[in-house]
């Protein structure tokens, strides 16, 4: 077993050659460090023609954007690789392929996706991928169903819960999603003119109670192996293709969290469009985003129900009335978590390009304010929404 | 580390002498095997005067009442000892004291409680302990609060979930509570004249859906370290005293399961009283049982809320509106699990003396039928009951 050391570009090339498992591995000759995230080194390993062939990703023992003062477990590399492999087993078409991983080095070698594009960048540019929403719904249904109590033997499910216990990464979510935006905290970042709007979040009894309930469910409801951070920056997209990456937040949690985070990022884009595109294009794109949200949910719901009918292994959960009832609970959870994603991406530490790249200051503030209002309205409405059409109606009403 | 071997009485005496930690351990001279359960050897170790001084309990590697054909993990002895120790940390006054335990031998040495009485036997005899219900509520509040996300640091909570993963014992509950009574199964046992009543359980869409939801929550909701089998046969009682034993089903599950199982056993007694006591005494005892149910819930609720206000460590869960909202969910869960306890103890494999010892056949059948009807009504009503008074009203209506 190799001891942990931080990779240089040369290390990454050599490591890729050793572990990629190709006959022509010697064609890998150069590396470009492209990690734009906060937590990791990411090398694209290229051939003689400068074509990217494979990616080497290594976890750093601290939060990259903050520095060594915020240490972070290297075990997240194992959790990421094992989550992606588990999801790939059931949805290979939409999960990045892991070719090799080493828990000691906190490194993995994975398929190159440079022919595709980060979905968030495309959404910011106003580029539409008509199949993306349905593919995302498919991914959610297949990864979550097959890691749930519907599918796994109870012994295997419990062993998986243990394997994917992820205290340090969960703590980041626990703090950034459910604490920081609802109190004064030095990590929060929002336009100063929204101080009054943000201050209202701190003293709203119903809101704080609802956020506590969402956090408690995040803490305690081990329904399926979640991706745990399914935003549009963790999704590569191309014509007819969609691939999910970056699963270091993987753990057993409430299914609605993954669904809600994904939809929340579509709605962050929805809120930003007025500042990103000219008025008519923005209006059209907003309609497409609402359609995307509806399709994500409908595809997820349809496929989860189909899988439940065809493949549920548990005698009790197989009763025909149960999966539809459970999905109502998932919809309510998803709407709530979607609301917390809107708020933590506007008031909290980690922001999104859909809002931050709006050039006009007043417009940017207005879009951010809209996202906060929509987030709050969704958190409060969540327990009362029984159908996706009602969800869409509420987005139109508050967004 | 000692290798596992099944203890003889002589082994038990010697072991107690070694591990009891008393100066006068040599006074332990004889052993009586008193295990009336299904899973373990239980020795009372007595002194020269024949006074029981300490108990040695050893897990057998199979289900005792079935035989070696049904093997069962010895790890349950570790789980039992560690659950009791964890509960004792927060509610020593109502948890049996563990003096020593050895996971390899699957054995533990614990305080003798032979001056007390098994609560079920007392309930069957119509003997009333006015403090018992409040003490049970106290035990539930303190053990469950202090092992929950309200109290534990999130890292510690996750470590505890792992430590108390209990697949084999949970599987017994998963099968006996949530599967067997709702299908034809050779383990089921009920009076043949109730065949029509039992058959109705198998085809009731709302009931099967509700039972699936309860099973799913049992599978997935790691809210607190449960006792896991909190029936009146696992509770010793005396004047002003109450001690809980037998925690081999301990695991992280939904708080309502422990509360509901405990209340369910009071209601099994409620249903049996007409066959156990003369009419007037039975009527009085039934009122006392309803009062007990109300006190168990009220005391649990009051103390959990008080602990939540005074001691919640999590910033988000500490919001004042949240604990009351959560306890509404716990009440609904408790009523549902209470219903499943009533049905599994009448239709399923494991029965209770509160019903089985009724001498008159017709009366016994009538009492069992009442328990089944009440169980079914409670499972269906559970999501709609918002207050303990409404719970009591429904017991009067259906029981």
mmCIF file of C-alpha atoms in Angstrom, chain A residues 37-242:
data_model
loop_
_atom_site.group_PDB
_atom_site.id
_atom_site.type_symbol
_atom_site.label_atom_id
_atom_site.label_comp_id
_atom_site.label_asym_id
_atom_site.label_seq_id
_atom_site.Cartn_x
_atom_site.Cartn_y
_atom_site.Cartn_z
ATOM 1 C CA UNK A 37 -13.393 22.744 -7.103
ATOM 2 C CA UNK A 38 -12.582 23.387 -3.503
ATOM 3 C CA UNK A 39 -11.343 20.055 -2.305
ATOM 4 C CA UNK A 40 -9.203 18.179 -4.796
ATOM 5 C CA UNK A 41 -6.450 18.017 -7.394
ATOM 6 C CA UNK A 42 -7.790 17.041 -10.816
ATOM 7 C CA UNK A 43 -5.381 16.171 -13.643
ATOM 8 C CA UNK A 44 -6.396 15.607 -17.250
ATOM 9 C CA UNK A 45 -3.836 13.212 -18.696
ATOM 10 C CA UNK A 46 -3.271 13.884 -22.389
ATOM 11 C CA UNK A 47 -1.614 12.018 -25.253
ATOM 12 C CA UNK A 48 0.931 13.150 -27.885
ATOM 13 C CA UNK A 49 -1.800 14.981 -29.791
ATOM 14 C CA UNK A 50 -2.795 16.885 -26.650
ATOM 15 C CA UNK A 51 -6.067 14.932 -26.482
ATOM 16 C CA UNK A 52 -7.303 14.301 -22.974
ATOM 17 C CA UNK A 53 -7.604 10.558 -22.411
ATOM 18 C CA UNK A 54 -8.169 9.966 -18.735
ATOM 19 C CA UNK A 55 -8.558 11.881 -15.480
ATOM 20 C CA UNK A 56 -6.603 11.453 -12.238
ATOM 21 C CA UNK A 57 -8.318 12.946 -9.195
ATOM 22 C CA UNK A 58 -6.697 13.167 -5.782
ATOM 23 C CA UNK A 59 -8.243 14.362 -2.552
ATOM 24 C CA UNK A 60 -6.268 16.928 -0.567
ATOM 25 C CA UNK A 61 -6.166 16.662 3.216
ATOM 26 C CA UNK A 62 -7.708 20.131 3.599
ATOM 27 C CA UNK A 63 -10.294 22.381 1.954
ATOM 28 C CA UNK A 64 -8.419 23.762 -1.032
ATOM 29 C CA UNK A 65 -10.107 27.163 -1.230
ATOM 30 C CA UNK A 66 -9.580 27.795 2.501
ATOM 31 C CA UNK A 67 -6.187 26.176 3.029
ATOM 32 C CA UNK A 68 -4.557 23.834 5.514
ATOM 33 C CA UNK A 69 -6.428 25.461 8.397
ATOM 34 C CA UNK A 70 -9.559 23.484 7.415
ATOM 35 C CA UNK A 71 -8.449 19.842 7.366
ATOM 36 C CA UNK A 72 -10.672 17.295 5.664
ATOM 37 C CA UNK A 73 -10.630 13.515 5.709
ATOM 38 C CA UNK A 74 -8.885 11.673 2.861
ATOM 39 C CA UNK A 75 -11.410 8.884 3.348
ATOM 40 C CA UNK A 76 -13.715 10.922 1.125
ATOM 41 C CA UNK A 77 -11.782 9.617 -1.899
ATOM 42 C CA UNK A 78 -12.755 6.068 -0.947
ATOM 43 C CA UNK A 79 -16.326 7.156 -0.332
ATOM 44 C CA UNK A 80 -16.437 8.911 -3.696
ATOM 45 C CA UNK A 81 -15.022 5.975 -5.648
ATOM 46 C CA UNK A 82 -17.242 3.440 -3.886
ATOM 47 C CA UNK A 83 -20.363 5.601 -4.297
ATOM 48 C CA UNK A 84 -19.685 6.062 -8.007
ATOM 49 C CA UNK A 85 -19.046 2.341 -8.425
ATOM 50 C CA UNK A 86 -22.233 1.456 -6.558
ATOM 51 C CA UNK A 87 -24.249 3.888 -8.691
ATOM 52 C CA UNK A 88 -22.514 2.699 -11.844
ATOM 53 C CA UNK A 89 -23.661 -0.838 -11.121
ATOM 54 C CA UNK A 90 -27.244 0.324 -11.568
ATOM 55 C CA UNK A 91 -26.882 3.313 -13.866
ATOM 56 C CA UNK A 92 -23.605 3.006 -15.791
ATOM 57 C CA UNK A 93 -24.919 5.198 -18.614
ATOM 58 C CA UNK A 94 -25.107 8.267 -16.368
ATOM 59 C CA UNK A 95 -22.253 7.686 -13.885
ATOM 60 C CA UNK A 96 -18.598 8.446 -14.591
ATOM 61 C CA UNK A 97 -16.582 5.252 -14.915
ATOM 62 C CA UNK A 98 -13.906 4.600 -12.283
ATOM 63 C CA UNK A 99 -10.959 2.673 -13.766
ATOM 64 C CA UNK A 100 -8.925 2.404 -10.552
ATOM 65 C CA UNK A 101 -8.820 3.793 -7.052
ATOM 66 C CA UNK A 102 -6.457 3.651 -4.105
ATOM 67 C CA UNK A 103 -7.765 4.620 -0.683
ATOM 68 C CA UNK A 104 -4.287 5.222 0.797
ATOM 69 C CA UNK A 105 -3.282 7.685 -1.899
ATOM 70 C CA UNK A 106 -6.853 9.045 -1.942
ATOM 71 C CA UNK A 107 -6.621 8.926 -5.694
ATOM 72 C CA UNK A 108 -8.730 7.599 -8.522
ATOM 73 C CA UNK A 109 -8.332 7.196 -12.246
ATOM 74 C CA UNK A 110 -11.510 7.756 -14.213
ATOM 75 C CA UNK A 111 -12.840 8.095 -17.705
ATOM 76 C CA UNK A 112 -12.214 11.372 -19.483
ATOM 77 C CA UNK A 113 -15.361 13.400 -20.145
ATOM 78 C CA UNK A 114 -13.761 16.392 -21.857
ATOM 79 C CA UNK A 115 -15.905 15.871 -24.937
ATOM 80 C CA UNK A 116 -18.843 16.822 -22.747
ATOM 81 C CA UNK A 117 -19.651 20.079 -20.964
ATOM 82 C CA UNK A 118 -20.397 21.006 -17.372
ATOM 83 C CA UNK A 119 -24.172 21.426 -17.318
ATOM 84 C CA UNK A 120 -24.066 24.582 -15.203
ATOM 85 C CA UNK A 121 -21.914 26.390 -17.783
ATOM 86 C CA UNK A 122 -24.359 25.429 -20.508
ATOM 87 C CA UNK A 123 -27.324 26.560 -18.435
ATOM 88 C CA UNK A 124 -25.614 29.886 -17.784
ATOM 89 C CA UNK A 125 -25.037 30.321 -21.540
ATOM 90 C CA UNK A 126 -28.688 29.509 -22.222
ATOM 91 C CA UNK A 127 -27.884 26.305 -24.112
ATOM 92 C CA UNK A 128 -30.649 23.709 -23.938
ATOM 93 C CA UNK A 129 -30.249 19.929 -23.851
ATOM 94 C CA UNK A 130 -33.681 18.468 -24.453
ATOM 95 C CA UNK A 131 -32.863 15.000 -23.083
ATOM 96 C CA UNK A 132 -31.033 16.090 -19.940
ATOM 97 C CA UNK A 133 -33.971 16.330 -17.538
ATOM 98 C CA UNK A 134 -35.300 12.878 -18.404
ATOM 99 C CA UNK A 135 -31.805 11.407 -18.092
ATOM 100 C CA UNK A 136 -31.357 13.002 -14.690
ATOM 101 C CA UNK A 137 -34.706 11.556 -13.581
ATOM 102 C CA UNK A 138 -33.583 8.159 -14.847
ATOM 103 C CA UNK A 139 -30.285 8.424 -12.962
ATOM 104 C CA UNK A 140 -32.065 9.388 -9.745
ATOM 105 C CA UNK A 141 -34.593 6.551 -9.979
ATOM 106 C CA UNK A 142 -32.071 3.825 -10.760
ATOM 107 C CA UNK A 143 -29.311 4.795 -8.328
ATOM 108 C CA UNK A 144 -31.712 5.472 -5.449
ATOM 109 C CA UNK A 145 -34.078 2.520 -5.950
ATOM 110 C CA UNK A 146 -31.268 -0.018 -6.172
ATOM 111 C CA UNK A 147 -29.578 1.172 -2.990
ATOM 112 C CA UNK A 148 -32.840 1.324 -1.010
ATOM 113 C CA UNK A 149 -34.805 -1.085 1.180
ATOM 114 C CA UNK A 150 -37.029 -1.823 -1.802
ATOM 115 C CA UNK A 151 -34.184 -3.616 -3.553
ATOM 116 C CA UNK A 152 -31.411 -4.589 -1.112
ATOM 117 C CA UNK A 153 -31.616 -7.472 1.338
ATOM 118 C CA UNK A 154 -31.917 -5.977 4.848
ATOM 119 C CA UNK A 155 -28.512 -7.377 5.879
ATOM 120 C CA UNK A 156 -26.827 -5.954 2.775
ATOM 121 C CA UNK A 157 -28.579 -2.598 3.239
ATOM 122 C CA UNK A 158 -27.304 -2.344 6.819
ATOM 123 C CA UNK A 159 -23.760 -3.253 5.712
ATOM 124 C CA UNK A 160 -23.953 -0.521 3.062
ATOM 125 C CA UNK A 161 -25.106 2.045 5.613
ATOM 126 C CA UNK A 162 -21.976 1.246 7.634
ATOM 127 C CA UNK A 163 -19.688 1.320 4.592
ATOM 128 C CA UNK A 164 -20.965 4.743 3.562
ATOM 129 C CA UNK A 165 -20.965 6.454 6.937
ATOM 130 C CA UNK A 166 -19.467 9.842 5.998
ATOM 131 C CA UNK A 167 -19.289 12.062 9.104
ATOM 132 C CA UNK A 168 -16.939 14.794 7.893
ATOM 133 C CA UNK A 169 -18.545 15.446 4.520
ATOM 134 C CA UNK A 170 -22.039 15.237 6.009
ATOM 135 C CA UNK A 171 -20.994 17.791 8.608
ATOM 136 C CA UNK A 172 -20.215 20.277 5.829
ATOM 137 C CA UNK A 173 -23.756 19.847 4.481
ATOM 138 C CA UNK A 174 -25.248 19.900 7.980
ATOM 139 C CA UNK A 175 -23.583 23.259 8.616
ATOM 140 C CA UNK A 176 -23.781 24.950 5.218
ATOM 141 C CA UNK A 177 -27.339 23.883 4.307
ATOM 142 C CA UNK A 178 -29.127 23.942 7.614
ATOM 143 C CA UNK A 179 -27.262 26.242 10.015
ATOM 144 C CA UNK A 180 -25.283 29.078 8.466
ATOM 145 C CA UNK A 181 -27.960 30.850 6.354
ATOM 146 C CA UNK A 182 -30.360 30.979 9.293
ATOM 147 C CA UNK A 183 -27.963 32.675 11.680
ATOM 148 C CA UNK A 184 -25.226 35.282 11.533
ATOM 149 C CA UNK A 185 -22.102 33.488 10.400
ATOM 150 C CA UNK A 186 -18.788 34.689 8.995
ATOM 151 C CA UNK A 187 -19.015 32.145 6.170
ATOM 152 C CA UNK A 188 -22.232 33.732 4.809
ATOM 153 C CA UNK A 189 -21.932 35.871 1.677
ATOM 154 C CA UNK A 190 -24.777 37.929 0.195
ATOM 155 C CA UNK A 191 -25.270 41.456 -1.188
ATOM 156 C CA UNK A 192 -25.428 43.918 1.681
ATOM 157 C CA UNK A 193 -28.640 45.453 0.333
ATOM 158 C CA UNK A 194 -30.354 42.110 1.069
ATOM 159 C CA UNK A 195 -29.554 42.309 4.780
ATOM 160 C CA UNK A 196 -33.236 42.812 5.670
ATOM 161 C CA UNK A 197 -34.321 39.858 3.556
ATOM 162 C CA UNK A 198 -31.669 37.628 5.101
ATOM 163 C CA UNK A 199 -32.423 38.859 8.630
ATOM 164 C CA UNK A 200 -36.018 37.668 8.166
ATOM 165 C CA UNK A 201 -34.756 34.094 7.679
ATOM 166 C CA UNK A 202 -33.308 34.109 11.184
ATOM 167 C CA UNK A 203 -36.535 34.887 12.999
ATOM 168 C CA UNK A 204 -39.205 33.103 11.009
ATOM 169 C CA UNK A 205 -40.608 30.506 13.384
ATOM 170 C CA UNK A 206 -42.271 28.336 10.754
ATOM 171 C CA UNK A 207 -39.211 28.451 8.524
ATOM 172 C CA UNK A 208 -36.728 27.586 11.275
ATOM 173 C CA UNK A 209 -38.978 24.736 12.432
ATOM 174 C CA UNK A 210 -39.235 23.380 8.879
ATOM 175 C CA UNK A 211 -35.465 23.659 8.352
ATOM 176 C CA UNK A 212 -34.884 21.787 11.633
ATOM 177 C CA UNK A 213 -37.174 19.005 10.391
ATOM 178 C CA UNK A 214 -35.236 18.807 7.105
ATOM 179 C CA UNK A 215 -31.931 18.672 8.971
ATOM 180 C CA UNK A 216 -33.240 15.983 11.301
ATOM 181 C CA UNK A 217 -34.304 13.871 8.320
ATOM 182 C CA UNK A 218 -30.874 14.460 6.746
ATOM 183 C CA UNK A 219 -29.311 13.211 10.003
ATOM 184 C CA UNK A 220 -31.513 10.187 10.510
ATOM 185 C CA UNK A 221 -33.257 8.843 7.397
ATOM 186 C CA UNK A 222 -31.043 6.261 5.714
ATOM 187 C CA UNK A 223 -33.275 5.607 2.707
ATOM 188 C CA UNK A 224 -30.724 5.174 -0.089
ATOM 189 C CA UNK A 225 -27.095 5.790 -1.066
ATOM 190 C CA UNK A 226 -27.185 9.442 -2.105
ATOM 191 C CA UNK A 227 -24.776 11.253 -4.380
ATOM 192 C CA UNK A 228 -25.005 13.913 -1.697
ATOM 193 C CA UNK A 229 -24.033 16.952 -3.786
ATOM 194 C CA UNK A 230 -25.956 16.645 -7.036
ATOM 195 C CA UNK A 231 -25.671 20.159 -8.439
ATOM 196 C CA UNK A 232 -25.387 21.111 -12.111
ATOM 197 C CA UNK A 233 -21.614 21.584 -11.701
ATOM 198 C CA UNK A 234 -21.310 17.858 -10.892
ATOM 199 C CA UNK A 235 -23.049 16.849 -14.119
ATOM 200 C CA UNK A 236 -21.401 16.578 -17.534
ATOM 201 C CA UNK A 237 -23.676 16.909 -20.519
ATOM 202 C CA UNK A 238 -23.578 16.510 -24.313
ATOM 203 C CA UNK A 239 -25.896 15.623 -27.164
ATOM 204 C CA UNK A 240 -27.972 12.808 -25.692
ATOM 205 C CA UNK A 241 -25.427 12.224 -22.914
ATOM 206 C CA UNK A 242 -25.377 12.928 -19.191
#
